[in-house]
Short mmCIF file of C-alpha atoms in Angstrom, two decimals:
data_model
loop_
_atom_site.label_atom_id
_atom_site.label_comp_id
_atom_site.label_asym_id
_atom_site.label_seq_id
_atom_site.Cartn_x
_atom_site.Cartn_y
_atom_site.Cartn_z
CA MET A 1 0.00 0.00 0.00
CA PRO A 2 1.41 3.45 -0.91
CA GLU A 3 2.51 5.47 2.12
CA LYS A 4 0.22 8.34 1.08
CA ASN A 5 -2.77 6.06 1.81
CA PHE A 6 -2.14 5.63 5.53
CA ASN A 7 -0.77 7.28 8.67
CA ILE A 8 0.73 5.51 11.66
CA LEU A 9 -0.07 7.09 15.03
CA LYS A 10 1.49 5.50 18.11
CA SER A 11 0.02 6.24 21.51
CA ARG A 12 -2.40 5.07 24.19
CA LYS A 13 -4.42 8.26 24.09
CA PHE A 14 -5.56 9.56 20.71
CA THR A 15 -6.82 13.03 21.48
CA VAL A 16 -7.34 15.88 19.04
CA ASN A 17 -4.86 17.98 21.04
CA LYS A 18 -2.19 15.36 20.52
CA PHE A 19 -3.17 14.40 16.95
CA PRO A 20 -5.00 17.34 15.26
CA GLU A 21 -5.41 15.26 12.09
CA LEU A 22 -7.96 13.13 13.96
CA ASN A 23 -10.37 16.04 14.33
CA ASN A 24 -11.99 15.43 10.93
CA VAL A 25 -12.28 11.71 11.66
CA TYR A 26 -13.93 12.17 15.05
CA ASN A 27 -16.34 14.80 13.72
CA ASN A 28 -17.34 12.86 10.62
CA GLU A 29 -20.89 11.53 10.95
CA ASN A 30 -19.80 8.46 8.98
CA THR A 31 -17.13 7.43 11.48
CA TYR A 32 -17.89 4.32 13.54
CA VAL A 33 -15.92 2.45 16.19
CA ILE A 34 -16.09 -1.30 16.76
CA PHE A 35 -17.42 -1.64 20.30
CA PRO A 36 -20.21 -3.96 21.56
CA SER A 37 -22.41 -1.43 23.36
CA GLU A 38 -26.18 -1.77 23.75
CA SER A 39 -26.72 1.02 21.21
CA ALA A 40 -24.31 -0.45 18.61
CA ILE A 41 -25.69 -1.53 15.25
CA ASN A 42 -24.80 -4.93 13.82
CA LEU A 43 -22.79 -5.54 10.66
CA ASP A 44 -25.81 -6.23 8.47
CA GLU A 45 -27.25 -2.84 9.40
CA PHE A 46 -23.90 -1.19 8.72
CA ARG A 47 -23.66 -2.90 5.32
CA GLU A 48 -27.06 -1.44 4.38
CA LEU A 49 -25.80 2.05 5.28
CA VAL A 50 -22.65 1.55 3.20
CA ASN A 51 -24.65 0.29 0.21
CA SER A 52 -27.07 3.20 0.45
CA ASN A 53 -24.17 5.65 0.58
CA GLU A 54 -22.49 4.05 -2.45
CA ASN A 55 -25.72 4.34 -4.45
CA LYS A 56 -26.06 8.00 -3.52
CA ILE A 57 -22.47 8.78 -4.52
CA GLY A 58 -22.86 6.83 -7.74
CA LYS A 59 -25.75 9.09 -8.79
CA CYS A 60 -23.66 12.23 -8.20
CA GLN A 61 -20.63 11.72 -10.41
CA GLU A 62 -19.60 15.33 -10.08
CA GLU A 63 -19.20 14.95 -6.34
CA ALA A 64 -15.58 14.34 -5.41
CA LEU A 65 -14.94 11.27 -3.28
CA ASP A 66 -13.31 12.42 -0.07
CA ASP A 67 -13.26 11.70 3.66
CA SER A 68 -16.55 13.53 4.22
CA ASN A 69 -18.67 11.11 2.18
CA ILE A 70 -17.09 7.74 2.86
CA PHE A 71 -17.34 5.56 5.96
CA HIS A 72 -14.55 5.23 8.50
CA VAL A 73 -14.34 2.25 10.85
CA ILE A 74 -12.06 2.46 13.88
CA LEU A 75 -10.85 -0.89 15.19
CA ILE A 76 -8.85 -0.82 18.42
CA ASP A 77 -5.95 -3.27 18.26
CA GLY A 78 -4.34 -4.86 21.30
CA THR A 79 -5.01 -7.45 23.95
CA TRP A 80 -8.53 -7.33 25.39
CA PRO A 81 -7.44 -5.36 28.51
CA GLN A 82 -5.38 -2.99 26.33
CA ALA A 83 -8.20 -2.40 23.83
CA SER A 84 -10.72 -1.83 26.60
CA GLY A 85 -8.33 0.59 28.31
CA ILE A 86 -7.78 2.55 25.09
CA PHE A 87 -11.53 2.89 24.56
CA TYR A 88 -12.39 4.00 28.09
CA THR A 89 -9.52 6.51 28.34
CA ASN A 90 -10.21 8.11 24.93
CA HIS A 91 -13.42 10.07 25.40
CA ASP A 92 -13.54 11.17 21.76
CA LEU A 93 -14.27 7.53 20.89
CA HIS A 94 -17.34 7.58 23.15
CA LYS A 95 -19.01 10.19 20.93
CA LEU A 96 -18.86 7.97 17.85
CA LYS A 97 -21.55 5.61 16.62
CA GLN A 98 -20.69 2.00 17.31
CA ILE A 99 -20.76 -1.35 15.52
CA LYS A 100 -20.90 -4.77 17.14
CA ILE A 101 -19.83 -8.10 15.66
CA ASP A 102 -23.09 -9.90 16.42
CA THR A 103 -22.28 -13.26 14.82
CA GLU A 104 -21.70 -16.82 15.93
CA TYR A 105 -18.09 -16.92 14.72
CA LYS A 106 -15.76 -18.61 17.17
CA SER A 107 -12.11 -17.64 17.20
CA GLU A 108 -9.71 -19.77 15.18
CA TYR A 109 -6.86 -18.37 17.29
CA THR A 110 -7.01 -21.35 19.64
CA VAL A 111 -3.40 -21.24 20.80
CA ARG A 112 -4.52 -18.36 23.03
CA THR A 113 -7.25 -18.27 25.68
CA GLN A 114 -9.98 -15.79 24.73
CA PRO A 115 -11.80 -14.05 27.61
CA ARG A 116 -15.26 -14.83 26.22
CA GLU A 117 -16.61 -17.60 24.02
CA PHE A 118 -17.25 -15.47 20.94
CA PHE A 119 -14.40 -12.96 21.30
CA LEU A 120 -12.21 -12.65 18.21
CA SER A 121 -8.70 -11.62 17.30
CA THR A 122 -8.12 -8.38 15.39
CA LEU A 123 -7.45 -10.27 12.15
CA GLU A 124 -10.70 -12.24 12.46
CA THR A 125 -12.68 -9.09 13.23
CA VAL A 126 -11.34 -7.30 10.14
CA SER A 127 -12.01 -10.41 8.04
CA ILE A 128 -15.64 -10.62 9.20
CA ILE A 129 -16.23 -6.90 8.61
CA LEU A 130 -14.85 -7.00 5.06
CA SER A 131 -16.56 -10.25 4.08
CA THR A 132 -19.91 -9.02 5.45
CA ILE A 133 -19.78 -5.62 3.76
CA GLU A 134 -18.65 -7.10 0.44
CA GLN A 135 -20.95 -10.14 0.89
CA LYS A 136 -18.07 -12.42 -0.06
CA PRO A 137 -17.42 -15.17 2.53
CA LYS A 138 -14.22 -16.10 0.70
CA ILE A 139 -12.60 -12.91 2.01
CA TYR A 140 -12.89 -14.28 5.54
CA ASP A 141 -11.56 -17.69 4.51
CA ASP A 142 -8.56 -16.22 2.66
CA LEU A 143 -7.57 -13.80 5.41
CA VAL A 144 -7.95 -16.26 8.28
CA LYS A 145 -6.18 -19.13 6.49
CA PRO A 146 -2.68 -18.05 7.64
CA LEU A 147 -3.92 -17.80 11.24
CA LYS A 148 -5.26 -21.36 11.08
CA ALA A 149 -1.93 -22.53 9.61
CA LEU A 150 -0.04 -20.80 12.44
CA CYS A 151 -2.13 -22.59 15.08
CA GLU A 152 -1.85 -25.97 13.34
CA TYR A 153 1.94 -25.56 13.15
CA GLN A 154 2.14 -24.91 16.90
CA PHE A 155 -0.13 -27.87 17.65
CA GLU A 156 2.24 -30.12 15.71
CA PHE A 157 5.00 -29.12 18.13
CA GLY A 158 3.06 -29.74 21.32
CA ALA A 159 0.85 -26.71 21.84
CA GLN A 160 -2.63 -27.49 23.15
CA PRO A 161 -5.92 -26.00 21.88
CA HIS A 162 -7.39 -23.47 24.32
CA GLN A 163 -11.03 -23.01 25.28
CA SER A 164 -12.23 -19.54 26.27
CA LYS A 165 -12.14 -18.43 29.90
CA GLU A 166 -15.93 -18.18 29.78
CA TYR A 167 -16.23 -21.79 28.60
CA LEU A 168 -13.93 -23.01 31.39
CA ILE A 169 -15.91 -21.09 34.03
CA PHE A 170 -19.31 -22.44 33.03
CA LYS A 171 -17.97 -25.97 32.66
CA GLY A 172 -16.45 -25.85 36.15
CA LEU A 173 -12.90 -26.11 34.79
CA TYR A 174 -11.63 -22.69 35.88
CA ASN A 175 -9.85 -22.92 39.24
CA LYS A 176 -9.02 -19.27 39.94
CA PRO A 177 -11.31 -17.24 42.26
CA LEU A 178 -14.00 -15.07 40.65
CA SER A 179 -15.78 -12.11 42.20
CA LYS A 180 -19.55 -12.32 42.58
CA LYS A 181 -19.88 -9.19 40.44
CA TYR A 182 -17.91 -10.75 37.59
CA ARG A 183 -19.83 -14.04 37.81
CA ASN A 184 -23.16 -12.17 37.69
CA TYR A 185 -21.91 -10.19 34.69
CA LEU A 186 -21.00 -13.39 32.86
CA THR A 187 -24.35 -15.00 33.63
CA LYS A 188 -26.28 -11.94 32.43
CA ASN A 189 -24.27 -11.28 29.25
CA SER A 190 -23.09 -14.71 28.16
CA LYS A 191 -23.61 -15.52 24.49
CA PHE A 192 -22.11 -18.91 25.34
CA LEU A 193 -25.10 -19.77 27.54
CA LYS A 194 -27.54 -18.76 24.80
CA TRP A 195 -25.60 -20.75 22.22
CA SER A 196 -25.47 -23.79 24.52
CA ALA A 197 -29.23 -23.62 25.11
CA ILE A 198 -29.92 -23.48 21.39
CA LYS A 199 -27.52 -26.34 20.75
CA ASN A 200 -29.09 -28.47 23.49
CA ASP A 201 -32.62 -27.76 22.28
CA SER A 202 -31.69 -28.84 18.77
CA ALA A 203 -29.97 -32.03 19.89
#
């Protein structure tokens, strides 16, 4: 990719004071951040918005394509604690509309323990977003293929597949102490429990 097509900003706090170039991004009504809040729209809803916008631009050929009339998606990269910390300490991100990955994909990155049953790596998240928007499942398969190969290579040399922390807790296999607050949070918000109930009902 040509260097003119991207900027690399390194920090934990991405404020307008520190990075003035982010002002247009934060104030663009078409900027979204990937974050699973209650008000977040799902990917299918986002795809409809993108398609509608493309049709509108296509009918106005004289309109120049620039940052003001295209969609921006912010994806926070890092471990789950790091990504959560970046979101909660960057208040400009809180003002943005949000998208959630509301799918039943399970992570292929099984050499690592995911915190929740349907949590995904950054690569998988990007793959799902692109394949959903473009409506081409092959995009997901092609992008995730190297990740699967990496895990299979490590398994060949003795690594063991990991279940999520959530799975271990609800199966009674997690031996570390858990606070009552955290256990109640898991019980209330667990997609794993819903998925298990559906799977058991269909058995």
